[in-house]
């Protein structure tokens, strides 16, 4: 490989409002703007929820998601054809599961393979083959990129990989906000996909307790996902229709942060927790579950009140504590905003550029 390497991000789809997909678009755009020939190959769906700059070439193997058991040979062959046709030098796999396709697809090709891990090592998200794929990536890939030092340690401890493992956190996906939120509105904000993992059912049960003490406050849960019907039923059962909003996924998420006073993350588990950085960059004090990997790696008691997972009582108590204690909330908001600066996009792209330009 000579000159600027040709980069391809391989992902399932970009047409889904989710963290890994968003980060794929953000990093592809940033590298293209720095002059890297940049491609995104989705396994299915040519459309993207996220804007892509002119320098990013987006392709898809299939129009719709196929059964990969039946389409496995076609998927491997399609990836191989793409790598050869576009003379890809570096393949960045956005999910370690993709190693199951890319190892046979790249046999004999001069392609450097990087597995970009977005989950914590001890989570397989209900897919045991993810653990197999991680072992394959650790043995046969060139690099493994993980999001936190805690996850880095788990990879080294469990697999003793031949691959180079390094920590590169996710960046803020937008320019650092010039002004912090005024925090005058009586609004608690949560942001994320409406899935079991995000624990919004726990947050609703906690809010039922908060609302009794602070009936003039509102909770906004911004996001979309398969748990919406369940959450809407629970909201009705708890009598929270007047104080809880479920506005769906929002493109103007920065305006939601600017219009809130407290941010809450109620997740059962997290790979990273990008929304924490987003909230802190906007100067919001944080209540978060102390789940493994992301929150535990990103947060200290200077920026957040940490509570156990699956505990609505503890969540409610922490939320009301920040409502009631302005001085503590102010201190946390300031500390969080300072920490978020470490994750500005340019700093993280510098780390990726250094990795990609290694020979």
PDB file of N, CA and C in Angstrom, residues 133-176:
ATOM      1  N   UNK A 133     -17.019 -15.121  16.735  1.00  0.00           N
ATOM      2  CA  UNK A 133     -16.463 -14.116  15.832  1.00  0.00           C
ATOM      3  C   UNK A 133     -15.361 -13.311  16.513  1.00  0.00           C
ATOM      4  N   UNK A 134     -15.532 -13.009  17.790  1.00  0.00           N
ATOM      5  CA  UNK A 134     -14.490 -12.269  18.506  1.00  0.00           C
ATOM      6  C   UNK A 134     -13.194 -13.074  18.574  1.00  0.00           C
ATOM      7  N   UNK A 135     -13.316 -14.359  18.800  1.00  0.00           N
ATOM      8  CA  UNK A 135     -12.112 -15.191  18.853  1.00  0.00           C
ATOM      9  C   UNK A 135     -11.412 -15.214  17.496  1.00  0.00           C
ATOM     10  N   UNK A 136     -12.199 -15.289  16.428  1.00  0.00           N
ATOM     11  CA  UNK A 136     -11.615 -15.282  15.090  1.00  0.00           C
ATOM     12  C   UNK A 136     -10.926 -13.948  14.809  1.00  0.00           C
ATOM     13  N   UNK A 137     -11.591 -12.855  15.184  1.00  0.00           N
ATOM     14  CA  UNK A 137     -11.002 -11.543  14.954  1.00  0.00           C
ATOM     15  C   UNK A 137      -9.708 -11.378  15.755  1.00  0.00           C
ATOM     16  N   UNK A 138      -9.714 -11.849  16.990  1.00  0.00           N
ATOM     17  CA  UNK A 138      -8.528 -11.728  17.842  1.00  0.00           C
ATOM     18  C   UNK A 138      -7.342 -12.488  17.257  1.00  0.00           C
ATOM     19  N   UNK A 139      -7.631 -13.570  16.553  1.00  0.00           N
ATOM     20  CA  UNK A 139      -6.562 -14.412  16.005  1.00  0.00           C
ATOM     21  C   UNK A 139      -6.115 -13.962  14.615  1.00  0.00           C
ATOM     22  N   UNK A 140      -7.069 -13.524  13.773  1.00  0.00           N
ATOM     23  CA  UNK A 140      -6.753 -13.343  12.359  1.00  0.00           C
ATOM     24  C   UNK A 140      -6.816 -11.892  11.865  1.00  0.00           C
ATOM     25  N   UNK A 141      -7.366 -10.975  12.660  1.00  0.00           N
ATOM     26  CA  UNK A 141      -7.400  -9.583  12.225  1.00  0.00           C
ATOM     27  C   UNK A 141      -6.102  -8.859  12.593  1.00  0.00           C
ATOM     28  N   UNK A 142      -5.925  -7.708  11.990  1.00  0.00           N
ATOM     29  CA  UNK A 142      -4.738  -6.912  12.281  1.00  0.00           C
ATOM     30  C   UNK A 142      -4.922  -6.071  13.535  1.00  0.00           C
ATOM     31  N   UNK A 143      -6.116  -5.482  13.688  1.00  0.00           N
ATOM     32  CA  UNK A 143      -6.375  -4.574  14.807  1.00  0.00           C
ATOM     33  C   UNK A 143      -7.791  -4.786  15.333  1.00  0.00           C
ATOM     34  N   UNK A 144      -7.940  -4.571  16.636  1.00  0.00           N
ATOM     35  CA  UNK A 144      -9.246  -4.518  17.286  1.00  0.00           C
ATOM     36  C   UNK A 144      -9.359  -3.151  17.942  1.00  0.00           C
ATOM     37  N   UNK A 145     -10.383  -2.394  17.584  1.00  0.00           N
ATOM     38  CA  UNK A 145     -10.619  -1.092  18.204  1.00  0.00           C
ATOM     39  C   UNK A 145     -11.775  -1.226  19.178  1.00  0.00           C
ATOM     40  N   UNK A 146     -11.539  -0.912  20.446  1.00  0.00           N
ATOM     41  CA  UNK A 146     -12.585  -0.946  21.465  1.00  0.00           C
ATOM     42  C   UNK A 146     -12.781   0.467  22.005  1.00  0.00           C
ATOM     43  N   UNK A 147     -13.879   0.664  22.729  1.00  0.00           N
ATOM     44  CA  UNK A 147     -14.286   2.014  23.098  1.00  0.00           C
ATOM     45  C   UNK A 147     -13.796   2.460  24.469  1.00  0.00           C
ATOM     46  N   UNK A 148     -13.456   1.512  25.345  1.00  0.00           N
ATOM     47  CA  UNK A 148     -13.037   1.879  26.697  1.00  0.00           C
ATOM     48  C   UNK A 148     -11.856   1.026  27.138  1.00  0.00           C
ATOM     49  N   UNK A 149     -11.090   1.540  28.076  1.00  0.00           N
ATOM     50  CA  UNK A 149      -9.971   0.780  28.623  1.00  0.00           C
ATOM     51  C   UNK A 149     -10.449  -0.469  29.363  1.00  0.00           C
ATOM     52  N   UNK A 150     -11.630  -0.399  29.947  1.00  0.00           N
ATOM     53  CA  UNK A 150     -12.174  -1.579  30.637  1.00  0.00           C
ATOM     54  C   UNK A 150     -12.396  -2.713  29.644  1.00  0.00           C
ATOM     55  N   UNK A 151     -12.926  -2.375  28.474  1.00  0.00           N
ATOM     56  CA  UNK A 151     -13.152  -3.403  27.459  1.00  0.00           C
ATOM     57  C   UNK A 151     -11.821  -3.909  26.906  1.00  0.00           C
ATOM     58  N   UNK A 152     -10.885  -3.003  26.735  1.00  0.00           N
ATOM     59  CA  UNK A 152      -9.545  -3.384  26.285  1.00  0.00           C
ATOM     60  C   UNK A 152      -8.963  -4.461  27.211  1.00  0.00           C
ATOM     61  N   UNK A 153      -9.070  -4.215  28.505  1.00  0.00           N
ATOM     62  CA  UNK A 153      -8.531  -5.171  29.472  1.00  0.00           C
ATOM     63  C   UNK A 153      -9.215  -6.526  29.364  1.00  0.00           C
ATOM     64  N   UNK A 154     -10.521  -6.531  29.118  1.00  0.00           N
ATOM     65  CA  UNK A 154     -11.244  -7.808  29.006  1.00  0.00           C
ATOM     66  C   UNK A 154     -10.811  -8.597  27.766  1.00  0.00           C
ATOM     67  N   UNK A 155     -10.602  -7.908  26.643  1.00  0.00           N
ATOM     68  CA  UNK A 155     -10.110  -8.591  25.445  1.00  0.00           C
ATOM     69  C   UNK A 155      -8.748  -9.238  25.715  1.00  0.00           C
ATOM     70  N   UNK A 156      -7.856  -8.478  26.320  1.00  0.00           N
ATOM     71  CA  UNK A 156      -6.519  -9.002  26.578  1.00  0.00           C
ATOM     72  C   UNK A 156      -6.555 -10.168  27.559  1.00  0.00           C
ATOM     73  N   UNK A 157      -7.374 -10.032  28.579  1.00  0.00           N
ATOM     74  CA  UNK A 157      -7.453 -11.061  29.615  1.00  0.00           C
ATOM     75  C   UNK A 157      -8.067 -12.349  29.078  1.00  0.00           C
ATOM     76  N   UNK A 158      -9.146 -12.220  28.295  1.00  0.00           N
ATOM     77  CA  UNK A 158      -9.911 -13.396  27.884  1.00  0.00           C
ATOM     78  C   UNK A 158      -9.321 -14.104  26.668  1.00  0.00           C
ATOM     79  N   UNK A 159      -8.764 -13.338  25.726  1.00  0.00           N
ATOM     80  CA  UNK A 159      -8.382 -13.940  24.453  1.00  0.00           C
ATOM     81  C   UNK A 159      -6.883 -13.885  24.159  1.00  0.00           C
ATOM     82  N   UNK A 160      -6.150 -13.049  24.883  1.00  0.00           N
ATOM     83  CA  UNK A 160      -4.723 -12.880  24.591  1.00  0.00           C
ATOM     84  C   UNK A 160      -4.511 -12.784  23.079  1.00  0.00           C
ATOM     85  N   UNK A 161      -5.106 -11.783  22.463  1.00  0.00           N
ATOM     86  CA  UNK A 161      -5.188 -11.741  20.998  1.00  0.00           C
ATOM     87  C   UNK A 161      -3.846 -11.525  20.312  1.00  0.00           C
ATOM     88  N   UNK A 162      -3.745 -12.075  19.101  1.00  0.00           N
ATOM     89  CA  UNK A 162      -2.615 -11.760  18.239  1.00  0.00           C
ATOM     90  C   UNK A 162      -2.784 -10.377  17.625  1.00  0.00           C
ATOM     91  N   UNK A 163      -4.024  -9.978  17.429  1.00  0.00           N
ATOM     92  CA  UNK A 163      -4.309  -8.655  16.875  1.00  0.00           C
ATOM     93  C   UNK A 163      -3.870  -7.564  17.841  1.00  0.00           C
ATOM     94  N   UNK A 164      -3.584  -6.403  17.287  1.00  0.00           N
ATOM     95  CA  UNK A 164      -3.287  -5.225  18.094  1.00  0.00           C
ATOM     96  C   UNK A 164      -4.602  -4.664  18.626  1.00  0.00           C
ATOM     97  N   UNK A 165      -4.760  -4.611  19.941  1.00  0.00           N
ATOM     98  CA  UNK A 165      -5.978  -4.078  20.558  1.00  0.00           C
ATOM     99  C   UNK A 165      -5.678  -2.679  21.081  1.00  0.00           C
ATOM    100  N   UNK A 166      -6.517  -1.723  20.728  1.00  0.00           N
ATOM    101  CA  UNK A 166      -6.322  -0.366  21.215  1.00  0.00           C
ATOM    102  C   UNK A 166      -7.664   0.287  21.511  1.00  0.00           C
ATOM    103  N   UNK A 167      -7.623   1.250  22.406  1.00  0.00           N
ATOM    104  CA  UNK A 167      -8.819   1.971  22.827  1.00  0.00           C
ATOM    105  C   UNK A 167      -8.921   3.281  22.067  1.00  0.00           C
ATOM    106  N   UNK A 168     -10.037   3.441  21.352  1.00  0.00           N
ATOM    107  CA  UNK A 168     -10.363   4.720  20.719  1.00  0.00           C
ATOM    108  C   UNK A 168     -11.830   4.996  21.041  1.00  0.00           C
ATOM    109  N   UNK A 169     -12.124   5.946  21.905  1.00  0.00           N
ATOM    110  CA  UNK A 169     -13.519   6.194  22.273  1.00  0.00           C
ATOM    111  C   UNK A 169     -14.307   6.797  21.120  1.00  0.00           C
ATOM    112  N   UNK A 170     -15.601   6.720  21.224  1.00  0.00           N
ATOM    113  CA  UNK A 170     -16.448   7.419  20.267  1.00  0.00           C
ATOM    114  C   UNK A 170     -16.351   8.919  20.506  1.00  0.00           C
ATOM    115  N   UNK A 171     -16.459   9.705  19.436  1.00  0.00           N
ATOM    116  CA  UNK A 171     -16.411  11.156  19.592  1.00  0.00           C
ATOM    117  C   UNK A 171     -17.791  11.758  19.727  1.00  0.00           C
ATOM    118  N   UNK A 172     -17.834  12.991  20.182  1.00  0.00           N
ATOM    119  CA  UNK A 172     -19.060  13.768  20.042  1.00  0.00           C
ATOM    120  C   UNK A 172     -19.388  13.874  18.561  1.00  0.00           C
ATOM    121  N   UNK A 173     -20.618  13.601  18.172  1.00  0.00           N
ATOM    122  CA  UNK A 173     -20.933  13.613  16.740  1.00  0.00           C
ATOM    123  C   UNK A 173     -21.242  14.996  16.189  1.00  0.00           C
ATOM    124  N   UNK A 174     -21.161  16.020  17.029  1.00  0.00           N
ATOM    125  CA  UNK A 174     -21.435  17.383  16.579  1.00  0.00           C
ATOM    126  C   UNK A 174     -20.391  18.322  17.177  1.00  0.00           C
ATOM    127  N   UNK A 175     -20.327  19.533  16.632  1.00  0.00           N
ATOM    128  CA  UNK A 175     -19.395  20.524  17.172  1.00  0.00           C
ATOM    129  C   UNK A 175     -19.741  20.823  18.629  1.00  0.00           C
ATOM    130  N   UNK A 176     -18.701  21.076  19.430  1.00  0.00           N
ATOM    131  CA  UNK A 176     -18.929  21.326  20.848  1.00  0.00           C
ATOM    132  C   UNK A 176     -19.845  22.533  21.007  1.00  0.00           C
TER     133      UNK A 176
END
